[in-house]
Tab-separated table of C-alpha atoms and ligand atoms in Angstrom:
chain	number	residue	atom	x	y	z
Q	124	MET	CA	16.272	46.412	3.433
Q	125	ILE	CA	17.879	44.050	0.904
Q	126	ILE	CA	20.705	43.309	3.350
Q	127	LYS	CA	18.142	42.662	6.035
Q	128	SER	CA	16.088	40.325	3.861
Q	129	SER	CA	19.124	38.345	2.626
Q	130	PHE	CA	20.362	38.194	6.218
Q	131	THR	CA	16.933	36.908	7.271
Q	132	LYS	CA	17.079	34.341	4.460
Q	133	SER	CA	20.539	33.143	5.534
Q	134	LEU	CA	19.393	32.949	9.119
Q	135	ILE	CA	16.329	30.910	8.128
Q	136	ASN	CA	18.542	28.639	5.973
Q	137	PHE	CA	20.876	28.202	8.936
Q	138	LEU	CA	18.119	27.466	11.429
Q	139	LEU	CA	15.856	25.560	9.035
Q	140	PRO	CA	18.045	24.310	6.161
Q	141	PRO	CA	16.126	23.238	3.031
Q	142	GLN	CA	15.410	19.511	2.956
Q	143	CYS	CA	14.825	17.075	0.132
Q	144	PRO	CA	11.042	16.547	0.228
Q	145	LEU	CA	11.466	12.834	-0.582
Q	146	CYS	CA	14.164	11.722	1.903
Q	147	GLN	CA	14.563	14.768	4.194
Q	148	GLU	CA	18.325	15.025	3.496
Q	149	ILE	CA	19.663	18.579	3.731
Q	150	VAL	CA	19.996	20.181	0.264
Q	151	THR	CA	21.860	23.350	-0.712
Q	152	GLU	CA	19.023	24.901	-2.753
Q	153	PRO	CA	15.379	25.090	-1.689
Q	154	HIS	CA	12.590	23.747	-3.962
Q	155	THR	CA	14.513	20.767	-5.264
Q	156	VAL	CA	15.114	17.085	-4.488
Q	157	CYS	CA	18.551	15.711	-3.531
Q	158	GLY	CA	20.964	14.041	-5.981
Q	159	ILE	CA	20.049	10.561	-4.718
Q	160	CYS	CA	16.297	11.101	-5.216
Q	161	TRP	CA	16.563	13.006	-8.506
Q	162	PRO	CA	16.840	9.837	-10.702
Q	163	LYS	CA	13.649	8.529	-9.080
Q	164	LEU	CA	11.709	11.247	-10.897
Q	165	LYS	CA	10.932	10.248	-14.468
Q	166	PHE	CA	10.821	13.230	-16.809
Q	167	ILE	CA	8.885	12.798	-20.062
Q	168	THR	CA	11.088	12.995	-23.142
Q	169	ILE	CA	10.633	12.447	-26.876
Q	170	PRO	CA	9.030	10.308	-28.270
Q	171	LYS	CA	5.698	10.987	-26.600
Q	172	CYS	CA	2.066	11.254	-27.718
Q	173	SER	CA	1.626	14.537	-29.599
Q	174	ILE	CA	-1.799	14.940	-27.945
Q	175	CYS	CA	-1.701	13.569	-24.380
Q	176	SER	CA	2.105	13.441	-23.771
Q	177	VAL	CA	2.151	9.773	-22.772
Q	178	PRO	CA	5.660	8.381	-23.450
Q	179	LEU	CA	5.817	6.193	-26.570
Q	180	GLU	CA	8.045	3.258	-27.403
Q	181	ASN	CA	9.195	1.835	-30.723
Q	182	VAL	CA	8.722	5.109	-32.635
Q	183	ASP	CA	11.273	7.805	-33.463
Q	184	ARG	CA	9.139	10.945	-33.105
Q	185	ASP	CA	6.074	12.396	-31.360
Q	186	MET	CA	2.764	11.108	-32.771
Q	187	PRO	CA	-0.749	10.438	-31.420
Q	188	CYS	CA	-0.954	7.344	-29.190
Q	189	THR	CA	-3.456	4.580	-29.906
Q	190	ASP	CA	-5.793	5.777	-27.116
Q	191	CYS	CA	-5.908	9.338	-28.517
Q	192	LEU	CA	-6.557	7.985	-32.019
Q	193	ARG	CA	-9.335	5.707	-30.789
Q	194	TYR	CA	-10.906	8.196	-28.343
Q	195	PRO	CA	-9.776	11.701	-29.397
Q	196	PRO	CA	-9.900	13.963	-26.341
Q	197	VAL	CA	-11.948	17.149	-26.282
Q	198	PHE	CA	-8.901	19.188	-25.222
Q	199	SER	CA	-6.266	20.029	-27.857
Q	200	ARG	CA	-3.128	18.963	-26.027
Q	201	ALA	CA	-2.095	17.865	-22.563
Q	202	TYR	CA	1.380	18.741	-21.318
Q	203	ALA	CA	3.227	17.348	-18.277
Q	204	PRO	CA	6.897	17.347	-17.268
Q	205	LEU	CA	6.780	14.020	-15.404
Q	206	VAL	CA	5.520	10.464	-15.549
Q	207	TYR	CA	3.309	9.705	-12.537
Q	208	ASN	CA	5.326	7.197	-10.470
Q	209	ASP	CA	5.630	6.400	-6.754
Q	210	SER	CA	8.039	9.264	-6.048
Q	211	ILE	CA	6.009	12.044	-7.649
Q	212	LYS	CA	2.831	10.496	-6.222
Q	213	LYS	CA	4.318	10.850	-2.728
Q	214	LEU	CA	5.090	14.535	-3.369
Q	215	ILE	CA	1.715	15.314	-4.936
Q	216	LEU	CA	-0.227	13.601	-2.118
Q	217	ARG	CA	1.732	15.611	0.397
Q	218	TYR	CA	1.056	18.762	-1.602
Q	219	LYS	CA	-2.671	18.024	-1.637
Q	220	ASN	CA	-3.315	16.551	1.749
Q	221	TYR	CA	-0.651	17.298	4.315
Q	222	ASP	CA	-0.111	21.000	4.183
Q	223	GLY	CA	2.650	20.639	1.587
Q	224	LEU	CA	2.041	23.992	-0.091
Q	225	HIS	CA	5.773	24.760	0.069
Q	226	LEU	CA	6.241	22.138	-2.707
Q	227	GLY	CA	4.398	24.389	-5.195
Q	228	PRO	CA	7.492	26.329	-6.383
Q	229	MET	CA	9.275	23.040	-7.190
Q	230	PHE	CA	6.369	21.781	-9.327
Q	231	PHE	CA	6.171	25.203	-10.956
Q	232	SER	CA	9.879	25.109	-11.865
Q	233	TRP	CA	9.261	21.904	-13.852
Q	234	MET	CA	5.928	22.972	-15.382
Q	235	ARG	CA	6.886	26.455	-16.545
Q	236	HIS	CA	8.810	25.012	-19.519
Q	237	HIS	CA	5.584	23.459	-20.822
Q	238	ILE	CA	3.308	26.495	-21.046
Q	239	PRO	CA	1.911	26.539	-24.615
Q	240	GLU	CA	1.833	29.634	-26.828
Q	241	ASN	CA	-1.140	31.986	-27.133
Q	242	VAL	CA	-2.920	31.264	-23.876
Q	243	ASP	CA	-5.519	33.901	-22.961
Q	244	VAL	CA	-6.491	32.648	-19.530
Q	245	ILE	CA	-5.353	30.044	-16.991
Q	246	ILE	CA	-8.127	28.107	-15.268
Q	247	PRO	CA	-7.451	25.624	-12.444
Q	248	VAL	CA	-9.567	22.458	-12.257
Q	249	PRO	CA	-11.907	23.371	-9.399
Q	250	LEU	CA	-12.514	21.458	-6.194
Q	251	HIS	CA	-16.019	20.953	-4.904
Q	252	TRP	CA	-16.652	23.452	-2.107
Q	253	LYS	CA	-16.811	20.698	0.506
Q	254	ARG	CA	-13.310	19.524	-0.392
Q	255	PHE	CA	-12.102	23.103	-0.595
Q	256	PHE	CA	-13.541	23.668	2.869
Q	257	THR	CA	-11.603	20.782	4.419
Q	258	ARG	CA	-8.376	21.403	2.475
Q	259	GLN	CA	-8.456	25.211	2.635
Q	260	TYR	CA	-6.777	25.585	-0.755
Q	261	ASN	CA	-7.006	24.270	-4.301
Q	262	GLN	CA	-3.602	22.836	-5.223
Q	263	ALA	CA	-4.230	23.438	-8.949
Q	264	ASN	CA	-4.990	27.098	-8.279
Q	265	GLU	CA	-1.807	27.532	-6.222
Q	266	ILE	CA	0.356	26.241	-9.097
Q	267	GLY	CA	-1.773	28.176	-11.588
Q	268	LYS	CA	-0.997	31.416	-9.754
Q	269	LEU	CA	2.766	30.822	-10.034
Q	270	LEU	CA	2.468	29.959	-13.749
Q	271	ALA	CA	0.227	32.975	-14.409
Q	272	LYS	CA	2.639	35.362	-12.726
Q	273	HIS	CA	5.626	33.905	-14.583
Q	274	ALA	CA	3.971	33.923	-18.046
Q	275	LYS	CA	2.025	37.163	-17.441
Q	276	ILE	CA	-1.250	35.426	-18.299
Q	277	PRO	CA	-4.417	36.170	-16.300
Q	278	ILE	CA	-5.727	33.415	-14.063
Q	279	ASN	CA	-9.397	33.088	-13.168
Q	280	PRO	CA	-10.343	30.401	-10.645
Q	281	ASN	CA	-13.993	31.519	-10.640
Q	282	ILE	CA	-14.958	30.745	-14.252
Q	283	LEU	CA	-15.273	26.993	-13.846
Q	284	LYS	CA	-17.219	25.555	-10.926
Q	285	ARG	CA	-17.573	21.990	-9.706
Q	286	GLN	CA	-21.235	21.482	-8.999
Q	287	LYS	CA	-21.070	17.788	-8.188
Q	288	ALA	CA	-18.784	16.189	-5.595
Q	289	THR	CA	-17.497	13.278	-7.643
Q	290	ALA	CA	-16.482	10.012	-6.053
Q	291	SER	CA	-12.896	8.841	-6.391
Q	292	GLN	CA	-12.144	7.930	-9.996
Q	293	GLY	CA	-9.352	5.460	-9.282
Q	294	HIS	CA	-11.178	2.146	-9.536
Q	295	LYS	CA	-13.575	3.085	-12.335
Q	296	ASN	CA	-13.305	2.083	-15.969
Q	297	LYS	CA	-13.243	4.647	-18.750
Q	298	LEU	CA	-17.003	4.671	-19.375
Q	299	SER	CA	-18.000	5.030	-15.730
Q	300	ARG	CA	-15.391	7.765	-15.250
Q	301	TYR	CA	-17.108	9.772	-17.984
Q	302	GLU	CA	-20.544	8.990	-16.550
Q	303	ASN	CA	-19.356	9.976	-13.067
Q	304	LEU	CA	-18.202	13.370	-14.384
Q	305	LYS	CA	-21.225	14.142	-16.529
Q	306	ASP	CA	-22.520	17.577	-15.532
Q	307	ALA	CA	-19.879	17.792	-12.781
Q	308	PHE	CA	-18.652	21.178	-14.003
Q	309	LEU	CA	-20.402	24.434	-14.761
Q	310	VAL	CA	-19.671	27.875	-16.203
Q	311	ASP	CA	-22.240	30.383	-15.031
Q	312	LYS	CA	-21.720	34.112	-14.903
Q	313	TYR	CA	-18.372	34.304	-16.742
Q	314	LYS	CA	-19.640	33.074	-20.112
Q	315	ASN	CA	-18.926	36.393	-21.872
Q	316	THR	CA	-15.296	36.494	-20.786
Q	317	LEU	CA	-14.695	33.018	-22.239
Q	318	SER	CA	-15.816	33.764	-25.779
Q	319	LYS	CA	-13.171	32.658	-28.345
Q	320	THR	CA	-10.434	32.373	-25.697
Q	321	ASN	CA	-7.574	29.882	-25.553
Q	322	VAL	CA	-7.641	28.303	-22.115
Q	323	LEU	CA	-4.866	26.544	-20.218
Q	324	LEU	CA	-6.414	24.178	-17.700
Q	325	ILE	CA	-4.228	23.307	-14.682
Q	326	ASP	CA	-4.450	20.126	-12.620
Q	327	ASP	CA	-2.044	17.985	-10.586
Q	328	VAL	CA	-2.231	14.674	-12.470
Q	329	LEU	CA	-3.669	13.578	-15.803
Q	330	THR	CA	-4.837	10.008	-15.314
Q	331	SER	CA	-7.456	8.833	-17.816
Q	332	GLY	CA	-8.048	12.388	-19.005
Q	333	ALA	CA	-11.727	12.125	-18.029
Q	334	THR	CA	-11.651	15.107	-15.648
Q	335	ALA	CA	-9.739	17.286	-18.122
Q	336	ASN	CA	-12.151	16.237	-20.859
Q	337	ALA	CA	-15.231	17.072	-18.796
Q	338	CYS	CA	-13.774	20.505	-17.919
Q	339	ALA	CA	-12.768	21.117	-21.543
Q	340	GLN	CA	-16.244	20.207	-22.820
Q	341	THR	CA	-17.888	22.589	-20.320
Q	342	LEU	CA	-15.526	25.432	-21.302
Q	343	LEU	CA	-15.987	24.816	-25.047
Q	344	ASP	CA	-19.769	24.715	-24.607
Q	345	ALA	CA	-19.470	28.093	-22.890
Q	346	GLY	CA	-17.684	29.583	-25.926
Q	347	ALA	CA	-13.958	28.962	-25.397
Q	348	ALA	CA	-11.998	28.362	-28.620
Q	349	LYS	CA	-9.331	25.913	-27.503
Q	350	ILE	CA	-8.372	24.074	-24.335
Q	351	ASP	CA	-4.871	22.897	-23.459
Q	352	VAL	CA	-4.064	21.084	-20.248
Q	353	LEU	CA	-0.949	21.278	-18.062
Q	354	THR	CA	-0.387	18.927	-15.127
Q	355	ILE	CA	2.581	18.060	-12.919
Q	356	ALA	CA	2.498	14.429	-14.008
Q	357	ARG	CA	0.961	12.074	-16.532
Q	358	ALA	CA	-0.155	8.580	-15.490
Q	359	VAL	CA	0.989	5.798	-17.777
Q	360	LYS	CA	-0.724	2.439	-18.130
Q	361	GLU	CA	1.580	-0.592	-18.081
Q	362	THR	CA	0.936	-1.293	-21.748
Q	363	HIS	CA	0.442	2.349	-22.759
Q	364	GLY	CA	2.352	3.494	-25.795
Q	365	LYS	CA	3.613	0.049	-26.683
Q	366	SER	CA	2.835	-1.128	-30.145
X	1138	LIG	ZN1	16.333	12.917	-1.366
X	1139	LIG	ZN1	-2.268	10.214	-26.427
């Protein structure tokens, strides 16, 4: 059977060789980008914000950024392997909107190094049912499943529900983003299972942190002890992190 499956794999690789998802060049390994596109991805390194992972400048170690000091988030920490730039945006949009589910293992391979210690349950940021209906899958749940299997942590996509279809957040300022998300999420019948648990919330991008904050507040109100957040990428404001 093993021979057959590796033969099948080789045959598939021969007939449909893996391609770089950014430029469509043939690559030797699946679930990766080619050598030319690799430098276009910006991985987050030290120094970064010790709370929200935004890259910092003019400091020599991780410390809270000015935004986190001024408006401390409800979640404990947000982790992300990458800065949200045009290249990762292209991949994430494809993953979300154009049947790009095959990109999941690549995102997972970058995110798995950022799973915090002592997580009791993985919870994906939910889609409203209408969006789920048109998309057929929740991209955060698909990555969450890979992370859960790898780290042997249970995942439960049913604990947190989105009860309000929120409008796009892109053009809104911080205050209206929070207002827009007020009461957007709900924990109903799983309250007992959440009691005193450490939750890892999964989403694709952390932008202002408003969505993660609203989810974290709902989960804490329902009895969770601590919420960490893990996303593929972290958006960075032009002036963010500069002193
Ligand atoms: Zn490429
Ligand atoms: Zn921060």
